[in-house]
Structures are given as structure tokens and as C-alpha cells.
PDB file of N, CA and C in Angstrom:
ATOM      1  N   UNK A   1      78.266 102.111 104.740  1.00 59.00           N
ATOM      2  CA  UNK A   1      79.794 101.561 104.434  1.00 59.00           C
ATOM      3  C   UNK A   1      80.288 100.663 104.883  1.00 59.00           C
ATOM      4  N   UNK A   2      80.786 100.075 103.190  1.00 65.00           N
ATOM      5  CA  UNK A   2      80.894  98.632 103.238  1.00 65.00           C
ATOM      6  C   UNK A   2      82.267  98.135 103.840  1.00 65.00           C
ATOM      7  N   UNK A   3      81.942  96.880 104.370  1.00 71.00           N
ATOM      8  CA  UNK A   3      82.560  96.345 105.104  1.00 71.00           C
ATOM      9  C   UNK A   3      84.175  96.157 104.526  1.00 71.00           C
ATOM     10  N   UNK A   4      85.135  96.122 105.396  1.00 66.00           N
ATOM     11  CA  UNK A   4      86.893  95.628 104.550  1.00 66.00           C
ATOM     12  C   UNK A   4      86.872  94.832 103.748  1.00 66.00           C
ATOM     13  N   UNK A   5      86.043  93.773 104.016  1.00 65.00           N
ATOM     14  CA  UNK A   5      86.191  92.472 103.321  1.00 65.00           C
ATOM     15  C   UNK A   5      85.670  92.306 102.110  1.00 65.00           C
ATOM     16  N   UNK A   6      85.209  93.088 101.915  1.00 76.00           N
ATOM     17  CA  UNK A   6      84.428  93.458 100.645  1.00 76.00           C
ATOM     18  C   UNK A   6      84.873  94.764  99.972  1.00 76.00           C
ATOM     19  N   UNK A   7      86.097  95.333  99.535  1.00 82.00           N
ATOM     20  CA  UNK A   7      87.515  96.091  99.322  1.00 82.00           C
ATOM     21  C   UNK A   7      88.869  95.596  99.556  1.00 82.00           C
ATOM     22  N   UNK A   8      88.099  93.899 100.179  1.00 83.00           N
ATOM     23  CA  UNK A   8      89.547  93.516  99.810  1.00 83.00           C
ATOM     24  C   UNK A   8      89.869  91.920  98.526  1.00 83.00           C
ATOM     25  N   UNK A   9      90.336  91.893  98.103  1.00 87.00           N
ATOM     26  CA  UNK A   9      90.204  90.679  96.796  1.00 87.00           C
ATOM     27  C   UNK A   9      89.607  89.473  97.468  1.00 87.00           C
ATOM     28  N   UNK A  10      88.973  88.188  97.096  1.00 88.00           N
ATOM     29  CA  UNK A  10      88.978  87.581  97.769  1.00 88.00           C
ATOM     30  C   UNK A  10      90.222  86.253  98.104  1.00 88.00           C
ATOM     31  N   UNK A  11      91.366  86.237  96.897  1.00 91.00           N
ATOM     32  CA  UNK A  11      92.832  85.589  97.065  1.00 91.00           C
ATOM     33  C   UNK A  11      93.231  85.863  98.533  1.00 91.00           C
ATOM     34  N   UNK A  12      93.116  87.648  98.152  1.00 88.00           N
ATOM     35  CA  UNK A  12      94.239  87.784  99.411  1.00 88.00           C
ATOM     36  C   UNK A  12      93.456  88.167 100.746  1.00 88.00           C
ATOM     37  N   UNK A  13      91.934  87.654 100.703  1.00 86.00           N
ATOM     38  CA  UNK A  13      91.392  87.197 101.708  1.00 86.00           C
ATOM     39  C   UNK A  13      91.474  85.885 102.174  1.00 86.00           C
ATOM     40  N   UNK A  14      91.243  84.605 101.033  1.00 88.00           N
ATOM     41  CA  UNK A  14      92.030  83.531 101.414  1.00 88.00           C
ATOM     42  C   UNK A  14      93.453  84.029 101.902  1.00 88.00           C
ATOM     43  N   UNK A  15      94.681  84.483 101.883  1.00 89.00           N
ATOM     44  CA  UNK A  15      95.572  84.228 102.666  1.00 89.00           C
ATOM     45  C   UNK A  15      96.268  84.150 103.857  1.00 89.00           C
ATOM     46  N   UNK A  16      94.934  85.132 104.074  1.00 89.00           N
ATOM     47  CA  UNK A  16      95.155  86.465 104.977  1.00 89.00           C
ATOM     48  C   UNK A  16      94.023  85.074 106.238  1.00 89.00           C
ATOM     49  N   UNK A  17      93.403  84.471 105.370  1.00 88.00           N
ATOM     50  CA  UNK A  17      92.077  83.726 106.117  1.00 88.00           C
ATOM     51  C   UNK A  17      93.410  82.090 106.642  1.00 88.00           C
ATOM     52  N   UNK A  18      94.796  81.696 105.900  1.00 89.00           N
ATOM     53  CA  UNK A  18      95.489  80.536 106.112  1.00 89.00           C
ATOM     54  C   UNK A  18      95.846  80.616 107.158  1.00 89.00           C
ATOM     55  N   UNK A  19      96.343  82.668 107.512  1.00 89.00           N
ATOM     56  CA  UNK A  19      97.440  82.719 108.700  1.00 89.00           C
ATOM     57  C   UNK A  19      96.396  83.198 109.670  1.00 89.00           C
ATOM     58  N   UNK A  20      95.630  83.729 109.772  1.00 88.00           N
ATOM     59  CA  UNK A  20      94.331  84.818 110.873  1.00 88.00           C
ATOM     60  C   UNK A  20      94.121  83.811 111.521  1.00 88.00           C
ATOM     61  N   UNK A  21      94.608  82.383 112.266  1.00 83.00           N
ATOM     62  CA  UNK A  21      93.673  81.714 113.121  1.00 83.00           C
ATOM     63  C   UNK A  21      92.456  82.134 113.541  1.00 83.00           C
ATOM     64  N   UNK A  22      92.166  82.001 112.317  1.00 82.00           N
ATOM     65  CA  UNK A  22      89.835  82.369 112.553  1.00 82.00           C
ATOM     66  C   UNK A  22      89.514  83.615 113.175  1.00 82.00           C
ATOM     67  N   UNK A  23      90.658  84.686 112.936  1.00 89.00           N
ATOM     68  CA  UNK A  23      90.042  85.956 113.371  1.00 89.00           C
ATOM     69  C   UNK A  23      90.632  86.854 112.692  1.00 89.00           C
ATOM     70  N   UNK A  24      90.596  87.108 111.194  1.00 86.00           N
ATOM     71  CA  UNK A  24      90.304  87.877 110.333  1.00 86.00           C
ATOM     72  C   UNK A  24      90.825  89.759 111.032  1.00 86.00           C
ATOM     73  N   UNK A  25      89.367  90.011 111.955  1.00 86.00           N
ATOM     74  CA  UNK A  25      89.339  91.205 112.432  1.00 86.00           C
ATOM     75  C   UNK A  25      90.987  91.757 112.710  1.00 86.00           C
ATOM     76  N   UNK A  26      90.664  90.503 114.264  1.00 90.00           N
ATOM     77  CA  UNK A  26      91.925  90.705 114.910  1.00 90.00           C
ATOM     78  C   UNK A  26      93.705  91.150 113.676  1.00 90.00           C
ATOM     79  N   UNK A  27      93.230  89.920 112.984  1.00 89.00           N
ATOM     80  CA  UNK A  27      94.063  90.096 112.214  1.00 89.00           C
ATOM     81  C   UNK A  27      95.155  90.918 111.807  1.00 89.00           C
ATOM     82  N   UNK A  28      93.888  91.776 110.852  1.00 87.00           N
ATOM     83  CA  UNK A  28      93.598  93.023 110.014  1.00 87.00           C
ATOM     84  C   UNK A  28      94.061  93.884 110.743  1.00 87.00           C
ATOM     85  N   UNK A  29      94.138  94.548 112.497  1.00 90.00           N
ATOM     86  CA  UNK A  29      94.008  95.338 113.048  1.00 90.00           C
ATOM     87  C   UNK A  29      95.523  95.493 113.559  1.00 90.00           C
ATOM     88  N   UNK A  30      96.173  93.868 113.916  1.00 91.00           N
ATOM     89  CA  UNK A  30      97.207  94.100 113.972  1.00 91.00           C
ATOM     90  C   UNK A  30      98.556  94.171 112.962  1.00 91.00           C
ATOM     91  N   UNK A  31      98.374  93.985 111.708  1.00 92.00           N
ATOM     92  CA  UNK A  31      98.983  94.323 110.524  1.00 92.00           C
ATOM     93  C   UNK A  31      98.871  95.680 110.730  1.00 92.00           C
ATOM     94  N   UNK A  32      97.490  96.348 110.068  1.00 92.00           N
ATOM     95  CA  UNK A  32      97.753  98.302 110.555  1.00 92.00           C
ATOM     96  C   UNK A  32      98.541  98.107 111.317  1.00 92.00           C
ATOM     97  N   UNK A  33      98.227  97.572 112.999  1.00 95.00           N
ATOM     98  CA  UNK A  33      99.608  98.420 114.149  1.00 95.00           C
ATOM     99  C   UNK A  33     101.020  98.240 114.023  1.00 95.00           C
ATOM    100  N   UNK A  34     101.271  97.010 112.958  1.00 95.00           N
ATOM    101  CA  UNK A  34     102.446  96.477 113.128  1.00 95.00           C
ATOM    102  C   UNK A  34     102.897  97.590 111.932  1.00 95.00           C
ATOM    103  N   UNK A  35     102.661  97.761 110.490  1.00 95.00           N
ATOM    104  CA  UNK A  35     102.512  98.677 110.229  1.00 95.00           C
ATOM    105  C   UNK A  35     102.674 100.440 109.894  1.00 95.00           C
ATOM    106  N   UNK A  36     101.632 100.667 111.013  1.00 96.00           N
ATOM    107  CA  UNK A  36     101.799 101.712 111.798  1.00 96.00           C
ATOM    108  C   UNK A  36     103.514 101.997 112.785  1.00 96.00           C
ATOM    109  N   UNK A  37     104.028 101.624 113.283  1.00 96.00           N
ATOM    110  CA  UNK A  37     104.230 101.157 113.791  1.00 96.00           C
ATOM    111  C   UNK A  37     105.900 101.729 113.294  1.00 96.00           C
ATOM    112  N   UNK A  38     106.038 100.550 112.312  1.00 96.00           N
ATOM    113  CA  UNK A  38     107.548 100.724 111.154  1.00 96.00           C
ATOM    114  C   UNK A  38     106.969 101.818 110.098  1.00 96.00           C
ATOM    115  N   UNK A  39     106.512 102.595 110.066  1.00 96.00           N
ATOM    116  CA  UNK A  39     106.234 104.133 108.716  1.00 96.00           C
ATOM    117  C   UNK A  39     106.939 104.823 110.186  1.00 96.00           C
ATOM    118  N   UNK A  40     106.016 104.960 111.756  1.00 96.00           N
ATOM    119  CA  UNK A  40     106.853 105.740 112.614  1.00 96.00           C
ATOM    120  C   UNK A  40     107.885 105.644 112.789  1.00 96.00           C
ATOM    121  N   UNK A  41     109.000 104.542 112.913  1.00 95.00           N
ATOM    122  CA  UNK A  41     110.076 104.820 112.833  1.00 95.00           C
ATOM    123  C   UNK A  41     110.749 104.101 111.872  1.00 95.00           C
ATOM    124  N   UNK A  42     110.987 104.668 110.792  1.00 95.00           N
ATOM    125  CA  UNK A  42     110.992 105.031 109.680  1.00 95.00           C
ATOM    126  C   UNK A  42     110.942 106.391 109.370  1.00 95.00           C
ATOM    127  N   UNK A  43     109.891 107.373 109.902  1.00 96.00           N
ATOM    128  CA  UNK A  43     110.264 108.776 109.930  1.00 96.00           C
ATOM    129  C   UNK A  43     111.401 109.197 111.312  1.00 96.00           C
ATOM    130  N   UNK A  44     110.929 108.752 112.662  1.00 95.00           N
ATOM    131  CA  UNK A  44     111.997 109.252 113.801  1.00 95.00           C
ATOM    132  C   UNK A  44     113.552 108.261 112.719  1.00 95.00           C
ATOM    133  N   UNK A  45     114.250 106.882 112.155  1.00 93.00           N
ATOM    134  CA  UNK A  45     115.268 106.730 111.875  1.00 93.00           C
ATOM    135  C   UNK A  45     115.524 108.324 110.906  1.00 93.00           C
ATOM    136  N   UNK A  46     114.476 108.544 110.139  1.00 93.00           N
ATOM    137  CA  UNK A  46     115.421 109.530 109.025  1.00 93.00           C
ATOM    138  C   UNK A  46     115.601 111.045 109.755  1.00 93.00           C
ATOM    139  N   UNK A  47     114.871 111.284 110.256  1.00 92.00           N
ATOM    140  CA  UNK A  47     114.678 112.523 111.512  1.00 92.00           C
ATOM    141  C   UNK A  47     116.427 112.451 111.708  1.00 92.00           C
ATOM    142  N   UNK A  48     116.176 111.007 112.958  1.00 90.00           N
ATOM    143  CA  UNK A  48     117.794 110.822 112.954  1.00 90.00           C
ATOM    144  C   UNK A  48     118.497 111.314 112.045  1.00 90.00           C
ATOM    145  N   UNK A  49     118.675 110.168 111.360  1.00 88.00           N
ATOM    146  CA  UNK A  49     120.065 110.729 109.946  1.00 88.00           C
ATOM    147  C   UNK A  49     120.391 111.953 109.371  1.00 88.00           C
ATOM    148  N   UNK A  50     119.128 112.536 109.285  1.00 87.00           N
ATOM    149  CA  UNK A  50     118.949 114.159 108.986  1.00 87.00           C
ATOM    150  C   UNK A  50     120.018 115.036 110.015  1.00 87.00           C
ATOM    151  N   UNK A  51     119.755 114.588 111.367  1.00 86.00           N
ATOM    152  CA  UNK A  51     120.684 115.749 112.105  1.00 86.00           C
ATOM    153  C   UNK A  51     121.718 115.583 112.209  1.00 86.00           C
ATOM    154  N   UNK A  52     122.218 113.569 112.172  1.00 85.00           N
ATOM    155  CA  UNK A  52     123.450 113.591 112.206  1.00 85.00           C
ATOM    156  C   UNK A  52     124.098 113.899 111.199  1.00 85.00           C
ATOM    157  N   UNK A  53     123.272 114.168 110.077  1.00 84.00           N
ATOM    158  CA  UNK A  53     124.208 114.552 108.903  1.00 84.00           C
ATOM    159  C   UNK A  53     124.400 115.973 109.058  1.00 84.00           C
ATOM    160  N   UNK A  54     123.966 116.912 109.698  1.00 84.00           N
ATOM    161  CA  UNK A  54     123.579 118.041 109.918  1.00 84.00           C
ATOM    162  C   UNK A  54     124.821 118.701 111.077  1.00 84.00           C
ATOM    163  N   UNK A  55     124.727 117.480 112.295  1.00 85.00           N
ATOM    164  CA  UNK A  55     126.022 117.804 112.711  1.00 85.00           C
ATOM    165  C   UNK A  55     127.667 117.475 112.217  1.00 85.00           C
ATOM    166  N   UNK A  56     127.507 116.827 111.310  1.00 82.00           N
ATOM    167  CA  UNK A  56     127.725 116.136 111.485  1.00 82.00           C
ATOM    168  C   UNK A  56     128.837 117.706 110.452  1.00 82.00           C
ATOM    169  N   UNK A  57     128.205 117.688 108.661  1.00 83.00           N
ATOM    170  CA  UNK A  57     128.366 118.578 108.797  1.00 83.00           C
ATOM    171  C   UNK A  57     129.112 119.740 108.948  1.00 83.00           C
ATOM    172  N   UNK A  58     128.629 119.581 110.414  1.00 84.00           N
ATOM    173  CA  UNK A  58     128.498 121.206 111.410  1.00 84.00           C
ATOM    174  C   UNK A  58     130.562 121.134 111.279  1.00 84.00           C
ATOM    175  N   UNK A  59     130.445 119.860 112.322  1.00 83.00           N
ATOM    176  CA  UNK A  59     131.523 119.391 112.702  1.00 83.00           C
ATOM    177  C   UNK A  59     132.678 119.878 111.418  1.00 83.00           C
ATOM    178  N   UNK A  60     132.825 119.156 110.759  1.00 83.00           N
ATOM    179  CA  UNK A  60     133.684 119.567 109.695  1.00 83.00           C
ATOM    180  C   UNK A  60     134.199 120.253 109.398  1.00 83.00           C
ATOM    181  N   UNK A  61     132.807 121.788 109.422  1.00 84.00           N
ATOM    182  CA  UNK A  61     133.072 122.991 108.941  1.00 84.00           C
ATOM    183  C   UNK A  61     134.070 123.476 110.496  1.00 84.00           C
ATOM    184  N   UNK A  62     133.515 123.296 111.457  1.00 82.00           N
ATOM    185  CA  UNK A  62     134.574 124.013 111.930  1.00 82.00           C
ATOM    186  C   UNK A  62     135.713 123.498 112.540  1.00 82.00           C
ATOM    187  N   UNK A  63     135.697 122.085 112.262  1.00 81.00           N
ATOM    188  CA  UNK A  63     137.301 121.138 112.205  1.00 81.00           C
ATOM    189  C   UNK A  63     138.377 122.218 110.900  1.00 81.00           C
ATOM    190  N   UNK A  64     137.827 122.539 109.622  1.00 83.00           N
ATOM    191  CA  UNK A  64     138.065 123.261 108.850  1.00 83.00           C
ATOM    192  C   UNK A  64     138.844 123.893 109.534  1.00 83.00           C
ATOM    193  N   UNK A  65     137.554 124.701 110.150  1.00 83.00           N
ATOM    194  CA  UNK A  65     137.745 126.484 110.293  1.00 83.00           C
ATOM    195  C   UNK A  65     139.015 126.534 111.203  1.00 83.00           C
ATOM    196  N   UNK A  66     139.069 125.730 112.606  1.00 78.00           N
ATOM    197  CA  UNK A  66     140.069 125.940 113.264  1.00 78.00           C
ATOM    198  C   UNK A  66     141.103 124.520 113.647  1.00 78.00           C
ATOM    199  N   UNK A  67     141.497 123.880 111.972  1.00 78.00           N
ATOM    200  CA  UNK A  67     142.603 123.235 111.867  1.00 78.00           C
ATOM    201  C   UNK A  67     143.628 123.120 112.218  1.00 78.00           C
ATOM    202  N   UNK A  68     144.215 124.593 112.175  1.00 76.00           N
ATOM    203  CA  UNK A  68     145.344 125.091 112.468  1.00 76.00           C
ATOM    204  C   UNK A  68     145.890 125.338 113.843  1.00 76.00           C
ATOM    205  N   UNK A  69     144.564 125.554 114.590  1.00 75.00           N
ATOM    206  CA  UNK A  69     145.394 125.702 116.593  1.00 75.00           C
ATOM    207  C   UNK A  69     144.505 124.191 116.924  1.00 75.00           C
ATOM    208  N   UNK A  70     144.073 123.182 115.746  1.00 67.00           N
ATOM    209  CA  UNK A  70     143.865 121.842 117.417  1.00 67.00           C
ATOM    210  C   UNK A  70     144.559 121.471 117.823  1.00 67.00           C
ATOM    211  N   UNK A  71     145.907 121.113 117.236  1.00 66.00           N
ATOM    212  CA  UNK A  71     146.880 120.551 118.076  1.00 66.00           C
ATOM    213  C   UNK A  71     147.399 121.120 118.594  1.00 66.00           C
ATOM    214  N   UNK A  72     147.583 122.702 118.854  1.00 63.00           N
ATOM    215  CA  UNK A  72     147.316 122.987 120.034  1.00 63.00           C
ATOM    216  C   UNK A  72     147.252 122.339 121.872  1.00 63.00           C
ATOM    217  N   UNK A  73     146.172 121.775 121.536  1.00 61.00           N
ATOM    218  CA  UNK A  73     145.649 121.453 123.109  1.00 61.00           C
ATOM    219  C   UNK A  73     146.271 119.984 123.277  1.00 61.00           C
ATOM    220  N   UNK A  74     146.270 119.809 121.825  1.00 58.00           N
ATOM    221  CA  UNK A  74     147.900 118.468 122.369  1.00 58.00           C
ATOM    222  C   UNK A  74     149.104 117.982 123.108  1.00 58.00           C
ATOM    223  N   UNK A  75     149.824 119.095 122.842  1.00 54.00           N
ATOM    224  CA  UNK A  75     150.824 119.698 122.593  1.00 54.00           C
ATOM    225  C   UNK A  75     151.554 119.457 124.376  1.00 54.00           C
TER     226      UNK A  75
END
């Protein structure tokens, strides 16, 4: 199995080395963990948006259905 550094272009490795503080592996692992957390958060956010959208649509349907009686409780 090839080392990961063999699969990354030299220019990209040089850019990583500039900021990796002499620990390329730890830097790459940290970047991968950050990316995984970001992707997980995006998926969670998408699920929340889907649920909110569904709930809002249901609320609108209920409001239209009971529109004539909604004011009754306020009097």
C-alpha cells in the first residue's frame, strides 16, 4: 500500500509543510477530522431544514383548515 504522501502532488505537500509545524501526518489527520465534522454538521443541518420545512408545511395546512375558527379562542 503506498504512503499517502506518494498520492499527493509535491506542490500540495509543500503547502501543507508550510503550516504543518513539522508534523505532516498529524496535520493531515486533523484536517480529515475537521472535514468529517463539517460534513456531519452539514448533514445534520440538512435534516433539521427538512424537518422544519415539513413542520411548517403542516402548520400552514392546519391553519388553512381551521382558519374560520382560529379567532374563536381569542374572543
